[in-house]
Each structure stands twice: as structure tokens, then as C-alpha cells.
Amino acid sequence: MTTQSPLTPETLHALDDYWRASLYLCAGMLYLSDNPLLKAPLRPEHIKHRLLGHWGSDPGQTLIWTHLNRLIREQDLNLLFISGPGHGAPSMLAHAWLEGTYGEVYPDRGQDEEGLRRFFRQFSFPGGIGSHCTPETPGSLHEGGELGYSLAHAYGVAFDNPELIVACMIGDGEAETGPLATAWHSNKFLSPVHDGAVLPILHLNGYKIANPTVLARIDEDHLEALLRGYGYRVYFVTGDDPMSVHQTLAKTLDAAIADIHTIQKRARHQGVQDLPQWPMIVLRTPKGWTGPKEVDGHRVEGFWRAHQIPIAVHDNPAHLQQLEQWLRSYEPERLFTAEGQLTPALRALSPTGTRRMSANPITNGGLVRHALHRPDFRDYAASVEQPGRTLVENTRPLGQLLRDVMRTNPNNFRFFCPDETASNRLDDIYQASPKAWMAKILPEDADGGHLAHDGRVMEVLSEHTLEGWLEGYLLSGRHGLLASYEAFIHVIDSMFNQHAKWLEKALDIPWRAPVSSLNILVTSTVWRQDHNGFSHQDPGFLDVVTNKSPRVTRIYLPPDVNCLLAVANHCLDSQDKINVIVADKQAHLQYLDIDQAISHCTKGIGIWEWASNDQGAVEDSEPDVVIACAGDVPTMEALAATALLNTYFPTLKVRFINVVDLFRLVPTSEHEHGLSERDFDSLFTYDKPVVFNFHGYPWLIHKLTYRRTNARNIHVRGYKEQGNINTPMELAIRNQIDRFNLVIDVIDRVPALQVAGAHVKEAMKNEIIQCLSFADREGYDKPEVTDWTWQGGER
Ligand SMILES: Cc1ncc(C[n+]2csc(CCOP(=O)(O)OP(=O)(O)O)c2C)c(N)n1
Ligand SMILES: [Mg+2]
């Protein structure tokens, strides 16, 4: 490290003052509901009744922001800030206020004394804003409420933003989480040519809520070796004397930015030679720095006690006095004018316009989003002459559509998948682009490896990292799709939750522009895990999805290729949603031609006329039973059951309903896609038995339909944790979603069949036994099961 000090005494003091102004605002947010400039002596009535918020993280975060401002101004950089420990929100909020952005989006909380009073008061106050970097925070695209995702988000933002630098502050506690720990590897997927840069800043303030952090208590050479092993060039900035830390940090940031530019320049002129060693900073400064050193004899500054509210002041005059001393130590009267504005000299330190990190349009991604060019999805349709006769791998045509989406959107669409693109039969995508890979490429990789420095397909075996990348990519205004094995999409349950919460809140913030939806393709599903067995059988992600806000959640279960294409086309065009599409990759029967698929998927639910025989005159057109289904395999079994019913009970009137859009099942009042009561009752009848064959756990259908008129007659089959190394038919039978069990269900539920159907019931039981013993003996399913096709009514 160089020894000269880059900051002149004048700049040093100005920068320190700017930092202190931001610290004053942070502390003010935590405590003050009145007297925002401390013009009067501090009195108990100026203090909020409930003191809630976080102090400990703020000094480090504001310090970095202040210093980044210098770089932006000096070098005209396009920079943005991600706050990993988002509970340091006062720091982002303080800077948004100082930069004027806050007053621009919330004019009643702008730069005057009354604006400042309201700005303080609203923080962590009922009806106000939370104590994290929530969507209400200008300049934030990462809340940081649930820790662990900052670094993956940062890289997602940097992809395809070649001029951007994303400064990502990582809490040392946050760095203990699994998602953060794996996200360090993102540097092997970042192109120095067509992507921007990420500058990770590990904030080694030593503590979490009530514990030291691991990384702060290991030898520094071990920490350096760890981070170097992840591929970074590590700069340490350590200290507790502000003036010397300012100088070291300024020097270090200059060096780090120079490293970034050197790496990019070389790669952009000479091509990518090897894996770049990107810079990162370890900032070791005290938690709660500049705050009270001790309170009631307990250490606070530089200890975990600084994490939240350092001094509880109520009914304690000594504490009030200590708080006042602390707040006045920043000398607000020197930093702000009497009218409540930052002094002109300090204001000049802030970047202007969209160079302000709080106003960088990329952090409000919808502003910079370009609509996706979509090829005509009809061009990829499977030809379907008759329903239920031909087999096609359901995901393969989707791969071809996505390939052409990648081709027509070379800079703003990416596909994400943990190592399973080919396994999921989506490998046609590689014709448009190989996989991004900045680490070593061996000669043998040329044989089907699809690795390239400039690849755009993102594959790493961390669902967390992929999901984080995609969220960052979307929130900064681009488009994408993540495909995952069904069972392992659960790995990101919690990230899905957080993203859904972000979208839900963002919908009500007028200045946030819509972003592209998060599209998740759930494939390699529960019903086709012949060799993987029980561990790979879990359709429960859908249950998680139905817990989240109906304004942002959508679930689709297209039964065949053409429905999958229609659904995918719709999802790729949608905004501010999380679309979950469930479609298996294996060869399945095809039912609808493309026009019928479009119509069926537009309705989201519908009677398949050709599979029903309850049509007729008004007086005799009520069905005896409704067979409903959702999902590819359950649809096939339901159809096969219908064929058996038609054979054994030709006069039984069966209505066949297929559900693509799962939220059609809930009442309109609960979900925008919900069917009206009239439509639901007319489809599912008031009182006839409904046998519902479902892809997922059966309770979900009950949860969605419990308020419907005919809810008591809805009898659901689905996955119930029965399975192992089974043939498809064995697995279906073990969970009773198979055709024979469905026929038995109908016999049991239709009053006229309960006795009359006994012979058929016996026959079905025999079929089940024969299927199981054949599979047990031969190791595959009976050909008449595997080769079954629909020979019933034609279209
Ligand atoms: C995944 C997750 N687990 C637990 C918490 C609860 N929590 C909030 S802050 C915090 C400590 C964070 O420490 P650190 O990342 O070092 O942030 P600092 O305040 O020191 O900047 C914890 C455990 C959380 N927000 N997210
Ligand atoms: Mg910490």
C-alpha cells in the first residue's frame, strides 16, 4: 500500500464533516421526534416513545458511502451501493436525505427543518418506514432484512452493465450465512468485458447482535488466505481514529477502483486471458463507532451492545444527558443551516443528478428496463392431431423458445440453472449461448462442455447464488428465468419469500417502476424420479408460494408442450410477479393444439369437451361426477381413469376439467385470478362428487377451495410422501393418483355406483396388484400402461 495521503487537509475535514452529518442523521432517526436540529436543549418530549432501530452498522456504512461520493465526483463513476446488513438503513436513508433524493420522492420530508423532523419521526414509527433498506428507500434494491443475499444480488446487478460498479457492503455476521459464503464464487462468472464490477467491502465491525463474528476473531492472515482463495485481492483498512482511517480508506478505494479499471481495460482490449483477481476491501472499524463508549459501566462502542439502541433514555435524566452529549458531538449547528439544510460547502461534496447513488436509476430498475423481444411462441408448437396420442418431452420446445429469446435479447435476458440445463432437456439454449465460465477451461471441455468466457447461461450448483443473481438482474431492469429440480427449489424458499415481500411493498410505492417478473420453472418433478427416489420427491414449493401476497404470486401447471409455451410466453411478458411454472421434462402425452392451448391457458381452467360426456339438454346435463386435474402426470392418469369409466359405465356422465392456473380455484376476493362463485359453481357443480387429481400435496387444493359451495365434495389425490425407487406407475399407485385408484374413488363417491360398481372396483384392485407385481418382477411398467393413449372422443 502506498504511504502518501490522497486527501488534502481541506478535503479530509470536509469529508469528515459530511460523514458526521450523516451520522447525526442516523442517530437522529433513532431517537428524535422533535427538535431535529437540537436548537433547544434536549427534553424527554423530543424523544420517541419507543426506541427501535440499529446503530452499530451505521458508522461503517455511512463512511463507505461518503468516500464513494468522492470517487464518483472525481472520476464520474456510475456506482451504486448495496447494504448487506440492511438493518443499517439509517445510513442509506441519511445519504438519500443529504443528496436531496429523499425530498424529491417524499416532498414533505425534504431538506428543511420541518422536513427533517418528519424524516426523523417516521423512522421505525407506526405508519412510517422500517429499519431496513426497504423498497421505500431511494437507491436501494436490496432490503437486507434477511441476511445473506447482498453479494449475489450485487453480481446480478453487475451482469450486462459494463460501466457500472456495485459497491457491496457485507456484514461480518452476514458473511457467516450459507448464501453469502457461496456467493464469493460469483467472480468466476463475471465477465470483465461485458459485465460491470462488484467491489465487496467486508465490514469487520467484529460483532453481530450479541456475539463476536467468526471472521473478526480469526488471524488476519487466515482471513486474507480465505478471501484470496476465493479469488480476491484483499485490501485491509483498519483503525478507530477517523482521520487516519479516512486517509487509508481513500487510498485503498483509489487503488481498488484503479484495479477494476485495469482488469477491464486489459480484458476489453486483449480479450479475457485468465480469471481476474478482482479487488475487495476488509474494513475493520468499531461497531457503533463515534457513539457512546460506555453506558452504565458497560462497553458499547466497539462491542455488540452497539448493535441497536445504544442508550435507553426514558425516565433516566443521566441517559438523556449522555444522549444529548453524543448528538451534540457531531456539531449539527456547524453542519446544517438554521433552515435545516446541509451547508453549501458540504452539499458540494455530493454527486449530482443520477450520479447520486440514491438516485441511480438502476436501483429503480423498471426505469431502465426495455421490453423483452419475444419470438412468436406458436412457432415452437408441437403438432397435435388428436388429443392424448403422441408423446413429446414437455420442456424441449420451451428450450428452443428460450434459445431464441436469448438470441433476440443479447444483453438483457439470462437463463439460470444449477447444473441441470441439459438434464432438464433445455440444452437447445446452448445454441444461442454457452455457459459463463471465467475459471480454467480445459481442451476436453470443447466436447459438450459449452463453457465460454462470454457465455450468458448461468450455471453454478448453488440455488441461492442463482436466485440472488436473477433477483439482482431483474431488480436492475432486466429479464430472466430460473429452472430447478422441483425438490430443490425449496433451497430458496426463504429467498422467494423475501423477493415476494419486496415486490408486494414496491407495488404501493408510486416512484418505483415495474420490473420484470421472477420466472421459475420447476421441472424434474416428483412423479418422474425413477432412479433418484424419495429425496427427489417434493412438490411442496407450491404450498410456500400460496402463502405469499396474491398480488405478486402466480402458479401454472401446463399439462403439455403447447400449454407450457403459452404460459411461458405470458410469464416472460409479465411484470412485478413471481411466476412458478411446473412442467416435467420427460416425454408426455400431448392434448391440445396451439390454438386450443392458448384458449385454455387464457381461461386458466376449463372443461375438456372431448374428454367429457355430460353435454346434453338442460334437464339432463348435470354430470354424475367431475374429474378435475392439474399437472402433466395427474392429467394423464385422470384421462386414463375417464377412459376406463367410459368403458365400464357408458351411461355415467363425466365432466373433465383441467386446471392450468392454480389460483383460479380461490375466490375472486382472495386472488385477482380467482373464479367468481358463479363460474366455480357452474364448473364444479353445487353437490356432485369431484375427484381432483393434483400434482402436489393434496391439502393445497383443500386450502384453495375450502370456501367454495361444493368444497365438501372435493376429494383430492396428490403426493403423500409415499415413494422410493419406483416405476412411474408404482409411484402413482403408492400415492393413489393412478387411473385405477381414481376409478375406485369415483365408484366410492357416486351414490349410484357404490353397490353397482363393486365388480369394477374388484377389477381395478386386480389391475393395481398386477401393475405392482409386474413392476416388481420386471423392473419396468406394463407396456399397456406405458403405451396407453386416449382413444375416446375426438375433437
Ligand atoms: C438470515 C438471518 N438470520 C438472522 C437474522 C437476525 N439478525 C439481524 S441483525 C443480525 C446480526 C448481523 O450482524 P452483521 O452482519 O455483522 O451486521 P452489523 O450490524 O454488525 O453490521 C442478526 C443475526 C437476520 N436478519 N437474517
Ligand atoms: Mg458485524
mmCIF file of C-alpha atoms in Angstrom, residues 216-524:
data_model
loop_
_atom_site.group_PDB
_atom_site.id
_atom_site.type_symbol
_atom_site.label_atom_id
_atom_site.label_comp_id
_atom_site.label_asym_id
_atom_site.label_seq_id
_atom_site.Cartn_x
_atom_site.Cartn_y
_atom_site.Cartn_z
ATOM 1 C CA ALA A 216 -13.236 -10.922 13.071
ATOM 2 C CA ARG A 217 -11.733 -13.383 15.541
ATOM 3 C CA ILE A 218 -9.515 -15.437 13.260
ATOM 4 C CA ASP A 219 -5.958 -14.470 12.414
ATOM 5 C CA GLU A 220 -5.833 -11.845 9.757
ATOM 6 C CA ASP A 221 -3.542 -13.947 7.594
ATOM 7 C CA HIS A 222 -6.110 -16.747 7.662
ATOM 8 C CA LEU A 223 -8.821 -14.315 6.664
ATOM 9 C CA GLU A 224 -6.649 -12.970 3.894
ATOM 10 C CA ALA A 225 -5.878 -16.502 2.703
ATOM 11 C CA LEU A 226 -9.562 -17.414 2.742
ATOM 12 C CA LEU A 227 -10.587 -14.431 0.657
ATOM 13 C CA ARG A 228 -7.584 -14.763 -1.641
ATOM 14 C CA GLY A 229 -8.624 -18.373 -2.117
ATOM 15 C CA TYR A 230 -11.979 -17.118 -3.269
ATOM 16 C CA GLY A 231 -10.046 -15.201 -5.883
ATOM 17 C CA TYR A 232 -9.935 -11.681 -4.478
ATOM 18 C CA ARG A 233 -7.123 -9.230 -3.992
ATOM 19 C CA VAL A 234 -7.708 -8.152 -0.421
ATOM 20 C CA TYR A 235 -7.124 -4.635 0.911
ATOM 21 C CA PHE A 236 -7.364 -4.161 4.658
ATOM 22 C CA VAL A 237 -8.451 -0.849 6.151
ATOM 23 C CA THR A 238 -8.179 -0.922 9.918
ATOM 24 C CA GLY A 239 -8.483 1.682 12.620
ATOM 25 C CA ASP A 240 -10.507 3.649 15.090
ATOM 26 C CA ASP A 241 -9.060 7.079 14.508
ATOM 27 C CA PRO A 242 -11.332 8.717 11.939
ATOM 28 C CA MET A 243 -8.709 10.923 10.324
ATOM 29 C CA SER A 244 -6.236 8.162 9.679
ATOM 30 C CA VAL A 245 -8.992 5.766 8.549
ATOM 31 C CA HIS A 246 -10.195 8.404 6.094
ATOM 32 C CA GLN A 247 -6.732 8.621 4.558
ATOM 33 C CA THR A 248 -6.228 4.861 4.383
ATOM 34 C CA LEU A 249 -9.692 4.259 3.035
ATOM 35 C CA ALA A 250 -9.350 6.955 0.387
ATOM 36 C CA LYS A 251 -6.038 5.491 -0.696
ATOM 37 C CA THR A 252 -7.472 1.995 -0.741
ATOM 38 C CA LEU A 253 -10.550 2.919 -2.690
ATOM 39 C CA ASP A 254 -8.408 4.713 -5.245
ATOM 40 C CA ALA A 255 -6.332 1.550 -5.598
ATOM 41 C CA ALA A 256 -9.360 -0.751 -5.803
ATOM 42 C CA ILE A 257 -11.049 1.341 -8.475
ATOM 43 C CA ALA A 258 -7.768 1.506 -10.391
ATOM 44 C CA ASP A 259 -7.536 -2.322 -10.185
ATOM 45 C CA ILE A 260 -11.051 -2.626 -11.587
ATOM 46 C CA HIS A 261 -10.272 -0.325 -14.469
ATOM 47 C CA THR A 262 -7.003 -2.108 -15.202
ATOM 48 C CA ILE A 263 -8.715 -5.512 -15.303
ATOM 49 C CA GLN A 264 -11.488 -4.221 -17.520
ATOM 50 C CA LYS A 265 -9.216 -2.303 -19.846
ATOM 51 C CA ARG A 266 -6.937 -5.261 -20.384
ATOM 52 C CA ALA A 267 -9.800 -7.677 -20.990
ATOM 53 C CA ARG A 268 -11.635 -5.258 -23.235
ATOM 54 C CA HIS A 269 -8.553 -4.652 -25.377
ATOM 55 C CA GLN A 270 -6.839 -8.020 -25.318
ATOM 56 C CA GLY A 271 -9.657 -10.415 -24.517
ATOM 57 C CA VAL A 272 -10.003 -12.452 -21.332
ATOM 58 C CA GLN A 273 -6.702 -14.204 -20.603
ATOM 59 C CA ASP A 274 -7.354 -15.695 -17.185
ATOM 60 C CA LEU A 275 -9.525 -15.339 -14.133
ATOM 61 C CA PRO A 276 -9.130 -11.740 -12.978
ATOM 62 C CA GLN A 277 -8.231 -11.132 -9.356
ATOM 63 C CA TRP A 278 -10.856 -8.524 -8.526
ATOM 64 C CA PRO A 279 -10.209 -6.257 -5.541
ATOM 65 C CA MET A 280 -12.144 -6.288 -2.303
ATOM 66 C CA ILE A 281 -11.845 -4.379 0.953
ATOM 67 C CA VAL A 282 -11.938 -5.578 4.541
ATOM 68 C CA LEU A 283 -12.970 -2.622 6.684
ATOM 69 C CA ARG A 284 -12.119 -3.242 10.334
ATOM 70 C CA THR A 285 -13.660 -0.387 12.309
ATOM 71 C CA PRO A 286 -15.547 -0.416 15.614
ATOM 72 C CA LYS A 287 -19.200 -1.352 15.737
ATOM 73 C CA GLY A 288 -21.149 1.754 16.716
ATOM 74 C CA TRP A 289 -18.108 3.920 16.059
ATOM 75 C CA THR A 290 -18.380 7.547 17.327
ATOM 76 C CA GLY A 291 -21.307 6.541 19.539
ATOM 77 C CA PRO A 292 -21.234 6.321 23.336
ATOM 78 C CA LYS A 293 -18.188 4.443 24.552
ATOM 79 C CA GLU A 294 -19.808 3.143 27.701
ATOM 80 C CA VAL A 295 -23.302 3.185 29.144
ATOM 81 C CA ASP A 296 -23.861 2.335 32.807
ATOM 82 C CA GLY A 297 -20.386 0.888 33.012
ATOM 83 C CA HIS A 298 -20.930 -1.444 30.048
ATOM 84 C CA ARG A 299 -18.819 -1.186 26.937
ATOM 85 C CA VAL A 300 -20.877 -0.092 23.931
ATOM 86 C CA GLU A 301 -18.688 1.333 21.146
ATOM 87 C CA GLY A 302 -16.669 -1.462 19.550
ATOM 88 C CA PHE A 303 -18.870 -4.141 21.124
ATOM 89 C CA TRP A 304 -22.127 -5.961 20.344
ATOM 90 C CA ARG A 305 -24.042 -3.670 22.726
ATOM 91 C CA ALA A 306 -23.827 -1.041 19.988
ATOM 92 C CA HIS A 307 -25.979 -3.139 17.647
ATOM 93 C CA GLN A 308 -29.332 -1.473 18.245
ATOM 94 C CA ILE A 309 -30.179 1.433 20.546
ATOM 95 C CA PRO A 310 -27.015 2.292 22.470
ATOM 96 C CA ILE A 311 -28.696 4.300 25.258
ATOM 97 C CA ALA A 312 -32.200 3.732 26.550
ATOM 98 C CA VAL A 313 -33.202 7.181 27.738
ATOM 99 C CA HIS A 314 -36.692 7.054 29.137
ATOM 100 C CA ASP A 315 -37.094 8.168 32.747
ATOM 101 C CA ASN A 316 -33.362 8.460 33.121
ATOM 102 C CA PRO A 317 -32.032 12.039 33.136
ATOM 103 C CA ALA A 318 -28.425 10.857 33.094
ATOM 104 C CA HIS A 319 -29.076 8.877 29.935
ATOM 105 C CA LEU A 320 -30.836 11.832 28.359
ATOM 106 C CA GLN A 321 -27.821 13.945 29.117
ATOM 107 C CA GLN A 322 -25.487 11.338 27.675
ATOM 108 C CA LEU A 323 -27.595 11.148 24.527
ATOM 109 C CA GLU A 324 -27.547 14.913 24.176
ATOM 110 C CA GLN A 325 -23.774 14.957 24.527
ATOM 111 C CA TRP A 326 -23.473 12.267 21.921
ATOM 112 C CA LEU A 327 -25.758 14.004 19.430
ATOM 113 C CA ARG A 328 -24.095 17.367 20.002
ATOM 114 C CA SER A 329 -20.674 15.803 19.483
ATOM 115 C CA TYR A 330 -21.456 15.907 15.751
ATOM 116 C CA GLU A 331 -21.989 19.677 15.997
ATOM 117 C CA PRO A 332 -25.172 19.842 13.937
ATOM 118 C CA GLU A 333 -25.175 23.645 14.128
ATOM 119 C CA ARG A 334 -21.935 23.646 12.137
ATOM 120 C CA LEU A 335 -23.078 21.097 9.553
ATOM 121 C CA PHE A 336 -26.614 22.314 8.886
ATOM 122 C CA THR A 337 -28.010 25.777 8.285
ATOM 123 C CA ALA A 338 -30.616 27.192 10.651
ATOM 124 C CA GLU A 339 -33.224 26.312 7.996
ATOM 125 C CA GLY A 340 -32.242 22.677 8.168
ATOM 126 C CA GLN A 341 -30.117 22.304 5.069
ATOM 127 C CA LEU A 342 -26.675 20.896 4.737
ATOM 128 C CA THR A 343 -24.219 23.795 4.469
ATOM 129 C CA PRO A 344 -23.389 24.723 0.869
ATOM 130 C CA ALA A 345 -19.762 23.653 1.323
ATOM 131 C CA LEU A 346 -20.829 20.170 2.339
ATOM 132 C CA ARG A 347 -23.540 19.965 -0.270
ATOM 133 C CA ALA A 348 -20.866 20.406 -2.884
ATOM 134 C CA LEU A 349 -19.430 17.033 -1.823
ATOM 135 C CA SER A 350 -22.446 15.146 -3.066
ATOM 136 C CA PRO A 351 -22.590 13.919 -6.652
ATOM 137 C CA THR A 352 -25.457 15.364 -8.637
ATOM 138 C CA GLY A 353 -28.380 14.090 -10.690
ATOM 139 C CA THR A 354 -28.386 10.406 -11.464
ATOM 140 C CA ARG A 355 -24.784 10.057 -10.334
ATOM 141 C CA ARG A 356 -26.100 10.218 -6.760
ATOM 142 C CA MET A 357 -26.174 6.633 -5.537
ATOM 143 C CA SER A 358 -29.561 7.316 -4.002
ATOM 144 C CA ALA A 359 -30.874 8.321 -7.428
ATOM 145 C CA ASN A 360 -29.084 5.853 -9.665
ATOM 146 C CA PRO A 361 -31.893 4.714 -11.993
ATOM 147 C CA ILE A 362 -30.530 1.167 -11.989
ATOM 148 C CA THR A 363 -31.679 0.875 -8.377
ATOM 149 C CA ASN A 364 -35.206 1.527 -9.629
ATOM 150 C CA GLY A 365 -34.737 -0.994 -12.405
ATOM 151 C CA GLY A 366 -38.075 -0.506 -14.111
ATOM 152 C CA LEU A 367 -36.827 2.902 -15.215
ATOM 153 C CA VAL A 368 -34.069 1.386 -17.348
ATOM 154 C CA ARG A 369 -35.939 -1.735 -18.386
ATOM 155 C CA HIS A 370 -36.512 -2.450 -22.056
ATOM 156 C CA ALA A 371 -39.342 -4.732 -23.060
ATOM 157 C CA LEU A 372 -38.251 -8.228 -23.986
ATOM 158 C CA HIS A 373 -38.306 -9.155 -27.664
ATOM 159 C CA ARG A 374 -40.321 -12.336 -27.808
ATOM 160 C CA PRO A 375 -40.302 -14.635 -30.801
ATOM 161 C CA ASP A 376 -43.730 -15.956 -31.746
ATOM 162 C CA PHE A 377 -44.160 -18.890 -29.358
ATOM 163 C CA ARG A 378 -46.567 -20.532 -31.804
ATOM 164 C CA ASP A 379 -43.567 -21.322 -33.998
ATOM 165 C CA TYR A 380 -42.371 -23.861 -31.427
ATOM 166 C CA ALA A 381 -45.692 -25.648 -31.067
ATOM 167 C CA ALA A 382 -45.982 -29.421 -31.051
ATOM 168 C CA SER A 383 -48.273 -30.748 -33.714
ATOM 169 C CA VAL A 384 -51.274 -32.352 -32.034
ATOM 170 C CA GLU A 385 -53.724 -34.017 -34.410
ATOM 171 C CA GLN A 386 -55.705 -35.868 -31.784
ATOM 172 C CA PRO A 387 -55.621 -35.428 -28.038
ATOM 173 C CA GLY A 388 -53.609 -37.855 -25.961
ATOM 174 C CA ARG A 389 -51.998 -39.856 -28.747
ATOM 175 C CA THR A 390 -48.456 -38.523 -29.189
ATOM 176 C CA LEU A 391 -45.533 -38.156 -26.815
ATOM 177 C CA VAL A 392 -43.168 -35.156 -26.632
ATOM 178 C CA GLU A 393 -40.665 -34.100 -23.973
ATOM 179 C CA ASN A 394 -42.526 -31.186 -22.498
ATOM 180 C CA THR A 395 -39.600 -28.901 -21.762
ATOM 181 C CA ARG A 396 -37.680 -29.348 -25.026
ATOM 182 C CA PRO A 397 -39.705 -26.927 -27.206
ATOM 183 C CA LEU A 398 -39.513 -24.440 -24.339
ATOM 184 C CA GLY A 399 -35.722 -24.709 -24.546
ATOM 185 C CA GLN A 400 -35.970 -23.796 -28.221
ATOM 186 C CA LEU A 401 -38.140 -20.793 -27.431
ATOM 187 C CA LEU A 402 -35.718 -19.672 -24.712
ATOM 188 C CA ARG A 403 -32.810 -20.142 -27.103
ATOM 189 C CA ASP A 404 -34.388 -17.645 -29.463
ATOM 190 C CA VAL A 405 -35.302 -15.301 -26.632
ATOM 191 C CA MET A 406 -31.604 -15.271 -25.764
ATOM 192 C CA ARG A 407 -30.690 -14.615 -29.373
ATOM 193 C CA THR A 408 -33.077 -11.717 -29.788
ATOM 194 C CA ASN A 409 -32.168 -10.182 -26.422
ATOM 195 C CA PRO A 410 -28.388 -10.493 -26.338
ATOM 196 C CA ASN A 411 -27.872 -8.039 -23.473
ATOM 197 C CA ASN A 412 -30.847 -8.210 -21.185
ATOM 198 C CA PHE A 413 -32.052 -11.777 -20.797
ATOM 199 C CA ARG A 414 -30.290 -14.606 -18.978
ATOM 200 C CA PHE A 415 -31.139 -18.159 -18.129
ATOM 201 C CA PHE A 416 -30.160 -19.560 -14.726
ATOM 202 C CA CYS A 417 -29.979 -23.202 -13.714
ATOM 203 C CA PRO A 418 -27.991 -25.242 -11.180
ATOM 204 C CA ASP A 419 -26.108 -27.659 -13.429
ATOM 205 C CA GLU A 420 -29.259 -29.168 -14.955
ATOM 206 C CA THR A 421 -29.943 -27.389 -18.221
ATOM 207 C CA ALA A 422 -29.226 -30.494 -20.276
ATOM 208 C CA SER A 423 -30.803 -32.799 -17.728
ATOM 209 C CA ASN A 424 -33.924 -30.657 -17.887
ATOM 210 C CA ARG A 425 -33.926 -31.041 -21.697
ATOM 211 C CA LEU A 426 -33.378 -27.341 -22.194
ATOM 212 C CA ASP A 427 -29.972 -27.695 -23.819
ATOM 213 C CA ASP A 428 -31.032 -26.142 -27.118
ATOM 214 C CA ILE A 429 -30.370 -22.908 -25.240
ATOM 215 C CA TYR A 430 -26.646 -23.549 -25.725
ATOM 216 C CA GLN A 431 -27.097 -22.934 -29.441
ATOM 217 C CA ALA A 432 -27.690 -19.296 -28.521
ATOM 218 C CA SER A 433 -25.020 -19.004 -25.877
ATOM 219 C CA PRO A 434 -22.655 -21.212 -23.913
ATOM 220 C CA LYS A 435 -22.328 -21.043 -20.131
ATOM 221 C CA ALA A 436 -20.456 -18.207 -18.472
ATOM 222 C CA TRP A 437 -17.170 -19.557 -17.092
ATOM 223 C CA MET A 438 -14.193 -17.416 -16.181
ATOM 224 C CA ALA A 439 -12.160 -20.127 -14.454
ATOM 225 C CA LYS A 440 -9.930 -22.616 -16.301
ATOM 226 C CA ILE A 441 -11.258 -24.172 -19.495
ATOM 227 C CA LEU A 442 -9.663 -27.486 -20.473
ATOM 228 C CA PRO A 443 -9.399 -28.879 -24.023
ATOM 229 C CA GLU A 444 -11.871 -31.650 -23.238
ATOM 230 C CA ASP A 445 -14.481 -29.038 -22.310
ATOM 231 C CA ALA A 446 -14.847 -28.408 -26.020
ATOM 232 C CA ASP A 447 -16.643 -31.749 -26.204
ATOM 233 C CA GLY A 448 -20.104 -30.773 -24.986
ATOM 234 C CA GLY A 449 -18.936 -28.592 -22.082
ATOM 235 C CA HIS A 450 -20.429 -25.391 -23.500
ATOM 236 C CA LEU A 451 -18.125 -23.207 -21.399
ATOM 237 C CA ALA A 452 -17.006 -19.770 -22.541
ATOM 238 C CA HIS A 453 -15.701 -16.526 -21.082
ATOM 239 C CA ASP A 454 -18.507 -14.687 -22.803
ATOM 240 C CA GLY A 455 -21.255 -17.250 -22.135
ATOM 241 C CA ARG A 456 -24.583 -16.000 -20.848
ATOM 242 C CA VAL A 457 -26.182 -19.163 -19.481
ATOM 243 C CA MET A 458 -25.592 -19.111 -15.733
ATOM 244 C CA GLU A 459 -24.884 -22.428 -14.050
ATOM 245 C CA VAL A 460 -23.462 -22.929 -10.582
ATOM 246 C CA LEU A 461 -24.541 -25.531 -8.088
ATOM 247 C CA SER A 462 -25.967 -23.041 -5.648
ATOM 248 C CA GLU A 463 -29.647 -22.337 -5.946
ATOM 249 C CA HIS A 464 -29.030 -19.439 -3.539
ATOM 250 C CA THR A 465 -26.480 -17.795 -5.759
ATOM 251 C CA LEU A 466 -28.557 -18.299 -8.893
ATOM 252 C CA GLU A 467 -31.672 -16.934 -7.290
ATOM 253 C CA GLY A 468 -29.703 -13.997 -5.914
ATOM 254 C CA TRP A 469 -28.159 -13.259 -9.308
ATOM 255 C CA LEU A 470 -31.533 -13.427 -11.010
ATOM 256 C CA GLU A 471 -33.186 -11.168 -8.420
ATOM 257 C CA GLY A 472 -30.393 -8.624 -8.810
ATOM 258 C CA TYR A 473 -30.657 -8.876 -12.580
ATOM 259 C CA LEU A 474 -34.421 -8.325 -12.533
ATOM 260 C CA LEU A 475 -34.439 -5.559 -9.966
ATOM 261 C CA SER A 476 -31.948 -3.663 -12.100
ATOM 262 C CA GLY A 477 -34.266 -3.788 -15.089
ATOM 263 C CA ARG A 478 -33.564 -6.978 -16.998
ATOM 264 C CA HIS A 479 -35.332 -10.294 -17.690
ATOM 265 C CA GLY A 480 -34.660 -13.934 -16.882
ATOM 266 C CA LEU A 481 -35.790 -17.384 -15.922
ATOM 267 C CA LEU A 482 -34.542 -19.891 -13.360
ATOM 268 C CA ALA A 483 -35.059 -23.613 -13.882
ATOM 269 C CA SER A 484 -34.668 -26.029 -10.993
ATOM 270 C CA TYR A 485 -35.387 -29.558 -9.960
ATOM 271 C CA GLU A 486 -38.694 -29.420 -8.163
ATOM 272 C CA ALA A 487 -37.479 -30.882 -4.884
ATOM 273 C CA PHE A 488 -34.540 -28.499 -4.597
ATOM 274 C CA ILE A 489 -36.289 -25.260 -5.390
ATOM 275 C CA HIS A 490 -37.083 -25.474 -1.670
ATOM 276 C CA VAL A 491 -33.489 -24.408 -1.107
ATOM 277 C CA ILE A 492 -34.589 -20.891 -1.973
ATOM 278 C CA ASP A 493 -37.964 -20.903 -0.190
ATOM 279 C CA SER A 494 -36.832 -18.101 2.002
ATOM 280 C CA MET A 495 -35.360 -16.032 -0.805
ATOM 281 C CA PHE A 496 -38.618 -16.422 -2.670
ATOM 282 C CA ASN A 497 -40.390 -15.139 0.453
ATOM 283 C CA GLN A 498 -38.184 -12.092 0.671
ATOM 284 C CA HIS A 499 -38.494 -11.267 -3.012
ATOM 285 C CA ALA A 500 -42.270 -11.627 -2.815
ATOM 286 C CA LYS A 501 -42.278 -9.210 0.116
ATOM 287 C CA TRP A 502 -40.144 -6.739 -1.790
ATOM 288 C CA LEU A 503 -42.466 -6.848 -4.816
ATOM 289 C CA GLU A 504 -45.578 -6.564 -2.683
ATOM 290 C CA LYS A 505 -44.327 -3.418 -0.956
ATOM 291 C CA ALA A 506 -42.875 -1.935 -4.129
ATOM 292 C CA LEU A 507 -46.295 -2.106 -5.805
ATOM 293 C CA ASP A 508 -47.528 0.639 -3.496
ATOM 294 C CA ILE A 509 -44.573 2.952 -3.978
ATOM 295 C CA PRO A 510 -45.509 5.310 -6.782
ATOM 296 C CA TRP A 511 -41.954 6.173 -7.832
ATOM 297 C CA ARG A 512 -40.898 2.507 -8.210
ATOM 298 C CA ALA A 513 -41.285 1.486 -11.854
ATOM 299 C CA PRO A 514 -42.433 -2.088 -12.594
ATOM 300 C CA VAL A 515 -39.750 -4.733 -13.032
ATOM 301 C CA SER A 516 -39.869 -7.997 -14.922
ATOM 302 C CA SER A 517 -41.362 -10.940 -13.127
ATOM 303 C CA LEU A 518 -39.266 -13.603 -11.481
ATOM 304 C CA ASN A 519 -39.954 -16.715 -13.557
ATOM 305 C CA ILE A 520 -39.230 -20.084 -12.002
ATOM 306 C CA LEU A 521 -39.549 -23.270 -13.993
ATOM 307 C CA VAL A 522 -39.968 -26.202 -11.659
ATOM 308 C CA THR A 523 -39.087 -29.360 -13.517
ATOM 309 C CA SER A 524 -37.772 -32.895 -12.967
#
